[in-house]
């Protein structure tokens, strides 16, 4: 029987489907995001002639596991986040804010690959713009082919003709299929184009990388099913006011999601940061200043030393201010309440400003002890030794709670030349002898005060 066409309304922000237009999306709460799209519905009773033969179930014990073939990328940070390189036939999605460096990251990597044929499909930039960017990066490759095209069928025609070993699509929101009656970037177009590219990757064994836009909340724009379709989702993030960029793995079917890659934006593209702790600490580490304490956080599986800066001053306008950069303001308010209740600090009429140097946003509770140390130091105007690292979570009763990965944190502090590390009591559980660094154990806020100022 013949197929029929009907109208469906999709939220362009999250992909929610509705039979009628709605002013506010019930799923994501955004206003005026519904757009009408035509979809084709097959009539009931359609013939099953031509259908593929169904696959048969297999015993789990009989399934053979083989090692995935991986394509090593020139960037070791990218390889780490991917889990060892691009897996053959995989579909990878890289998301990030406009101008953060997604295209630069991909272009400088593929221009360094000399032994593989690569097709770079650009739906946003012209060939001249890409050539200018390649010249700025100082790299040229005869194996990289640029295709400026937005029609999916034309892209597949060129793929069939060129037979590349790696395909990059920048970006998936600009690609459209002539078989779907909706605009570029719509839910139907993004979903169908991603599915077609996934089918090509799995059948040919050629890895495909997609670049995706993000919405104002920082999530990948378009339908949520896009993230379910792909094998790997990478998020490229950072503050454009700072030079550093973080590459995180949100989803990875072939590796861990706990790894991060760190880059620095320089004149000739992105430079890998081999020692991230050094970039987050001030150069004037020998100069003692009040209100500064060094903490240790863990990003993925990598321990990072971060500089916590605090400023405590008398409130000039009656109502005390609480200003925070790179840290949770509610958690700072909790720590200030603990200091007032348990350590008898009088901070209710004082302004407190807190900053995590380097532009990082820290959510690790193990940084609590460094925050408390920095606030105490600024309040008394007494400098804390820049050779001391603080690791620990502060509880509501003023106790210092144990944290995870304490051995990696202490080992990183020792490697970077610190001479003292303050940790929760009994967190190392009798294995302190394996470290040469001085280890001070504290169980309560009062013990931290005694260590710092006596």
CSV table of N, CA and C in Angstrom, one decimal, residues 200-299:
chain,number,residue,atom,x,y,z
A,200,UNK,N,27.5,3.6,7.1
A,200,UNK,CA,28.7,3.6,6.3
A,200,UNK,C,29.9,3.2,7.0
A,201,UNK,N,30.1,3.7,8.3
A,201,UNK,CA,31.3,3.4,9.1
A,201,UNK,C,31.3,1.9,9.4
A,202,UNK,N,30.2,1.4,9.8
A,202,UNK,CA,30.2,0.0,10.2
A,202,UNK,C,30.4,-1.0,9.0
A,203,UNK,N,29.8,-0.6,7.9
A,203,UNK,CA,30.0,-1.5,6.7
A,203,UNK,C,31.3,-1.4,6.1
A,204,UNK,N,31.9,-0.2,6.1
A,204,UNK,CA,33.2,0.0,5.4
A,204,UNK,C,34.4,-0.2,6.3
A,205,UNK,N,34.2,-0.1,7.7
A,205,UNK,CA,35.3,-0.1,8.6
A,205,UNK,C,36.1,1.2,8.6
A,206,UNK,N,35.6,2.2,8.0
A,206,UNK,CA,36.3,3.5,8.0
A,206,UNK,C,35.8,4.4,9.2
A,207,UNK,N,36.7,4.8,10.1
A,207,UNK,CA,36.2,5.7,11.2
A,207,UNK,C,35.7,7.0,10.7
A,208,UNK,N,34.7,7.5,11.3
A,208,UNK,CA,34.1,8.8,11.0
A,208,UNK,C,34.0,9.7,12.2
A,209,UNK,N,34.4,10.9,12.1
A,209,UNK,CA,34.4,11.9,13.2
A,209,UNK,C,33.4,13.0,12.8
A,210,UNK,N,32.4,13.3,13.7
A,210,UNK,CA,31.5,14.3,13.5
A,210,UNK,C,31.8,15.5,14.5
A,211,UNK,N,31.6,16.7,14.0
A,211,UNK,CA,31.7,17.9,14.8
A,211,UNK,C,30.2,18.3,15.1
A,212,UNK,N,29.9,18.5,16.4
A,212,UNK,CA,28.5,18.9,16.7
A,212,UNK,C,28.5,20.2,17.5
A,213,UNK,N,27.4,21.0,17.2
A,213,UNK,CA,27.2,22.2,17.9
A,213,UNK,C,26.6,21.9,19.3
A,214,UNK,N,26.7,22.9,20.2
A,214,UNK,CA,26.1,22.7,21.6
A,214,UNK,C,25.1,23.8,21.8
A,215,UNK,N,24.1,23.6,22.7
A,215,UNK,CA,23.2,24.6,23.0
A,215,UNK,C,23.7,25.4,24.2
A,216,UNK,N,22.8,26.4,24.6
A,216,UNK,CA,23.3,27.3,25.7
A,216,UNK,C,23.6,26.7,27.0
A,217,UNK,N,23.0,25.5,27.2
A,217,UNK,CA,23.2,24.7,28.5
A,217,UNK,C,24.5,23.9,28.4
A,218,UNK,N,25.2,23.9,27.3
A,218,UNK,CA,26.4,23.1,27.1
A,218,UNK,C,26.3,21.7,26.6
A,219,UNK,N,25.0,21.3,26.4
A,219,UNK,CA,24.8,19.9,25.8
A,219,UNK,C,24.8,19.9,24.3
A,220,UNK,N,25.0,18.7,23.7
A,220,UNK,CA,25.1,18.6,22.3
A,220,UNK,C,23.7,19.0,21.7
A,221,UNK,N,23.7,19.9,20.8
A,221,UNK,CA,22.4,20.4,20.2
A,221,UNK,C,21.8,19.3,19.3
A,222,UNK,N,20.5,19.4,19.2
A,222,UNK,CA,19.8,18.4,18.4
A,222,UNK,C,19.2,17.3,19.2
A,223,UNK,N,18.7,16.2,18.6
A,223,UNK,CA,18.1,15.2,19.4
A,223,UNK,C,19.0,14.4,20.3
A,224,UNK,N,18.6,14.0,21.4
A,224,UNK,CA,19.4,13.2,22.3
A,224,UNK,C,19.8,11.9,21.7
A,225,UNK,N,19.0,11.4,20.8
A,225,UNK,CA,19.3,10.1,20.1
A,225,UNK,C,20.7,10.2,19.4
A,226,UNK,N,21.1,11.4,19.0
A,226,UNK,CA,22.4,11.6,18.3
A,226,UNK,C,23.5,11.0,19.2
A,227,UNK,N,23.5,11.3,20.5
A,227,UNK,CA,24.5,10.8,21.4
A,227,UNK,C,24.4,9.3,21.6
A,228,UNK,N,23.2,8.7,21.4
A,228,UNK,CA,23.1,7.3,21.6
A,228,UNK,C,23.6,6.6,20.3
A,229,UNK,N,23.4,7.2,19.2
A,229,UNK,CA,23.8,6.6,17.9
A,229,UNK,C,25.4,6.4,17.8
A,230,UNK,N,26.1,7.4,18.2
A,230,UNK,CA,27.6,7.4,18.0
A,230,UNK,C,28.2,6.5,19.1
A,231,UNK,N,29.5,6.1,18.8
A,231,UNK,CA,30.2,5.2,19.7
A,231,UNK,C,30.9,6.0,20.8
A,232,UNK,N,31.4,7.2,20.4
A,232,UNK,CA,32.2,8.0,21.4
A,232,UNK,C,31.7,9.5,21.3
A,233,UNK,N,31.5,10.1,22.5
A,233,UNK,CA,31.2,11.5,22.6
A,233,UNK,C,32.3,12.2,23.3
A,234,UNK,N,33.0,13.2,22.7
A,234,UNK,CA,34.0,14.0,23.3
A,234,UNK,C,33.5,15.4,23.5
A,235,UNK,N,33.8,16.0,24.6
A,235,UNK,CA,33.5,17.4,24.8
A,235,UNK,C,34.7,18.3,24.9
A,236,UNK,N,34.8,19.3,24.1
A,236,UNK,CA,36.0,20.2,24.1
A,236,UNK,C,35.6,21.5,24.8
A,237,UNK,N,36.1,21.8,25.9
A,237,UNK,CA,35.6,22.9,26.7
A,237,UNK,C,36.8,23.7,27.3
A,238,UNK,N,36.4,24.9,27.7
A,238,UNK,CA,37.4,25.8,28.3
A,238,UNK,C,36.8,27.2,28.2
A,239,UNK,N,37.4,28.1,28.9
A,239,UNK,CA,37.0,29.5,28.9
A,239,UNK,C,37.9,30.3,27.9
A,240,UNK,N,37.2,31.0,27.0
A,240,UNK,CA,38.0,31.7,25.9
A,240,UNK,C,38.8,32.8,26.5
A,241,UNK,N,38.6,33.2,27.7
A,241,UNK,CA,39.5,34.2,28.3
A,241,UNK,C,40.8,33.6,28.8
A,242,UNK,N,40.8,32.2,28.9
A,242,UNK,CA,42.1,31.5,29.3
A,242,UNK,C,42.6,30.8,28.1
A,243,UNK,N,43.8,30.4,28.1
A,243,UNK,CA,44.4,29.7,27.0
A,243,UNK,C,44.2,28.2,27.0
A,244,UNK,N,43.8,27.6,28.1
A,244,UNK,CA,43.8,26.2,28.3
A,244,UNK,C,42.4,25.6,27.9
A,245,UNK,N,42.5,24.4,27.3
A,245,UNK,CA,41.3,23.7,26.8
A,245,UNK,C,41.3,22.3,27.4
A,246,UNK,N,40.2,21.8,27.8
A,246,UNK,CA,40.1,20.4,28.3
A,246,UNK,C,39.2,19.6,27.3
A,247,UNK,N,39.7,18.4,27.0
A,247,UNK,CA,39.0,17.4,26.1
A,247,UNK,C,38.6,16.3,27.0
A,248,UNK,N,37.3,16.2,27.2
A,248,UNK,CA,36.7,15.1,28.1
A,248,UNK,C,36.0,14.1,27.2
A,249,UNK,N,35.9,12.9,27.8
A,249,UNK,CA,35.2,11.8,27.2
A,249,UNK,C,33.9,11.6,28.0
A,250,UNK,N,32.7,11.9,27.3
A,250,UNK,CA,31.4,11.7,28.0
A,250,UNK,C,30.9,10.3,27.8
A,251,UNK,N,31.2,9.8,26.7
A,251,UNK,CA,30.8,8.4,26.4
A,251,UNK,C,31.8,7.7,25.5
A,252,UNK,N,32.2,6.5,25.8
A,252,UNK,CA,33.2,5.8,25.0
A,252,UNK,C,33.0,4.3,25.1
A,253,UNK,N,32.5,3.7,24.0
A,253,UNK,CA,32.3,2.3,24.0
A,253,UNK,C,33.6,1.5,23.9
A,254,UNK,N,34.7,2.1,23.6
A,254,UNK,CA,35.9,1.4,23.4
A,254,UNK,C,37.0,1.8,24.4
A,255,UNK,N,36.6,2.5,25.5
A,255,UNK,CA,37.6,2.9,26.5
A,255,UNK,C,37.0,3.6,27.7
A,256,UNK,N,37.8,4.1,28.5
A,256,UNK,CA,37.4,4.8,29.8
A,256,UNK,C,36.8,6.2,29.5
A,257,UNK,N,35.9,6.6,30.3
A,257,UNK,CA,35.4,8.0,30.3
A,257,UNK,C,36.0,8.8,31.3
A,258,UNK,N,37.0,8.3,32.0
A,258,UNK,CA,37.6,9.1,33.1
A,258,UNK,C,38.9,9.8,32.7
A,259,UNK,N,39.3,9.7,31.4
A,259,UNK,CA,40.5,10.4,31.0
A,259,UNK,C,40.1,11.8,30.4
A,260,UNK,N,41.1,12.7,30.6
A,260,UNK,CA,41.0,14.0,30.0
A,260,UNK,C,42.3,14.4,29.3
A,261,UNK,N,42.1,15.2,28.2
A,261,UNK,CA,43.3,15.7,27.5
A,261,UNK,C,43.4,17.2,27.8
A,262,UNK,N,44.5,17.8,27.9
A,262,UNK,CA,44.7,19.2,28.2
A,262,UNK,C,45.5,19.8,27.1
A,263,UNK,N,45.0,21.0,26.6
A,263,UNK,CA,45.7,21.7,25.5
A,263,UNK,C,45.9,23.2,25.9
A,264,UNK,N,46.8,23.8,25.3
A,264,UNK,CA,47.0,25.2,25.4
A,264,UNK,C,46.9,25.9,24.0
A,265,UNK,N,46.0,26.9,23.9
A,265,UNK,CA,45.9,27.6,22.6
A,265,UNK,C,47.0,28.6,22.4
A,266,UNK,N,47.8,28.3,21.4
A,266,UNK,CA,48.9,29.2,21.1
A,266,UNK,C,48.7,29.7,19.6
A,267,UNK,N,49.7,30.5,19.2
A,267,UNK,CA,49.5,31.2,17.8
A,267,UNK,C,49.4,30.1,16.7
A,268,UNK,N,50.1,29.0,16.8
A,268,UNK,CA,50.1,28.0,15.8
A,268,UNK,C,49.2,26.8,16.1
A,269,UNK,N,48.1,27.1,16.8
A,269,UNK,CA,47.2,26.0,17.0
A,269,UNK,C,47.2,25.6,18.5
A,270,UNK,N,46.9,24.3,18.7
A,270,UNK,CA,46.8,23.8,20.1
A,270,UNK,C,48.1,23.0,20.4
A,271,UNK,N,48.6,23.3,21.6
A,271,UNK,CA,49.8,22.6,22.1
A,271,UNK,C,49.4,21.7,23.3
A,272,UNK,N,49.9,20.5,23.3
A,272,UNK,CA,49.6,19.6,24.4
A,272,UNK,C,50.3,20.0,25.6
A,273,UNK,N,49.6,19.9,26.7
A,273,UNK,CA,50.2,20.2,28.1
A,273,UNK,C,50.6,18.9,28.7
A,274,UNK,N,51.9,18.7,28.8
A,274,UNK,CA,52.4,17.4,29.4
A,274,UNK,C,52.3,17.4,30.9
A,275,UNK,N,52.5,18.6,31.5
A,275,UNK,CA,52.5,18.6,33.0
A,275,UNK,C,51.4,19.6,33.4
A,276,UNK,N,50.2,19.2,33.5
A,276,UNK,CA,49.1,20.2,33.8
A,276,UNK,C,49.2,20.9,35.1
A,277,UNK,N,49.9,20.3,36.1
A,277,UNK,CA,50.0,20.9,37.4
A,277,UNK,C,50.8,22.2,37.4
A,278,UNK,N,51.8,22.2,36.5
A,278,UNK,CA,52.7,23.4,36.4
A,278,UNK,C,51.9,24.5,35.8
A,279,UNK,N,51.0,24.3,35.0
A,279,UNK,CA,50.3,25.4,34.3
A,279,UNK,C,49.3,26.1,35.3
A,280,UNK,N,48.9,25.3,36.3
A,280,UNK,CA,47.8,25.8,37.2
A,280,UNK,C,48.4,26.5,38.5
A,281,UNK,N,49.7,26.5,38.6
A,281,UNK,CA,50.4,27.1,39.7
A,281,UNK,C,51.1,28.3,39.3
A,282,UNK,N,51.2,29.3,40.1
A,282,UNK,CA,51.8,30.6,39.8
A,282,UNK,C,53.3,30.4,39.7
A,283,UNK,N,53.9,31.3,38.9
A,283,UNK,CA,55.4,31.2,38.7
A,283,UNK,C,56.1,31.6,40.0
A,284,UNK,N,55.5,32.5,40.8
A,284,UNK,CA,56.2,33.1,41.9
A,284,UNK,C,55.9,32.2,43.2
A,285,UNK,N,56.2,30.9,43.0
A,285,UNK,CA,56.0,29.9,44.1
A,285,UNK,C,56.9,30.2,45.3
A,286,UNK,N,58.0,30.9,45.1
A,286,UNK,CA,58.9,31.1,46.2
A,286,UNK,C,58.4,32.3,47.1
A,287,UNK,N,57.6,33.1,46.6
A,287,UNK,CA,57.1,34.3,47.3
A,287,UNK,C,55.9,33.9,48.2
A,288,UNK,N,56.0,34.2,49.5
A,288,UNK,CA,54.9,33.8,50.4
A,288,UNK,C,53.9,35.0,50.4
A,289,UNK,N,52.6,34.7,50.2
A,289,UNK,CA,51.5,35.6,50.2
A,289,UNK,C,50.4,35.0,51.0
A,290,UNK,N,49.7,35.8,51.7
A,290,UNK,CA,48.5,35.3,52.5
A,290,UNK,C,47.3,35.1,51.5
A,291,UNK,N,46.4,34.2,51.9
A,291,UNK,CA,45.2,33.9,51.2
A,291,UNK,C,45.4,32.9,50.0
A,292,UNK,N,46.6,32.2,50.0
A,292,UNK,CA,46.8,31.3,48.9
A,292,UNK,C,47.2,29.9,49.5
A,293,UNK,N,46.5,28.9,49.0
A,293,UNK,CA,46.8,27.5,49.5
A,293,UNK,C,46.7,26.6,48.2
A,294,UNK,N,47.6,25.6,48.3
A,294,UNK,CA,47.6,24.6,47.1
A,294,UNK,C,46.8,23.4,47.5
A,295,UNK,N,45.9,23.0,46.6
A,295,UNK,CA,45.1,21.8,46.8
A,295,UNK,C,45.4,20.8,45.6
A,296,UNK,N,44.9,19.6,45.8
A,296,UNK,CA,45.1,18.6,44.7
A,296,UNK,C,43.7,18.0,44.4
A,297,UNK,N,43.4,18.1,43.1
A,297,UNK,CA,42.1,17.6,42.6
A,297,UNK,C,42.5,16.5,41.6
A,298,UNK,N,41.5,15.7,41.2
A,298,UNK,CA,41.7,14.6,40.3
A,298,UNK,C,40.7,14.8,39.1
A,299,UNK,N,41.3,15.0,37.9
A,299,UNK,CA,40.5,15.1,36.7
A,299,UNK,C,40.6,13.9,35.9
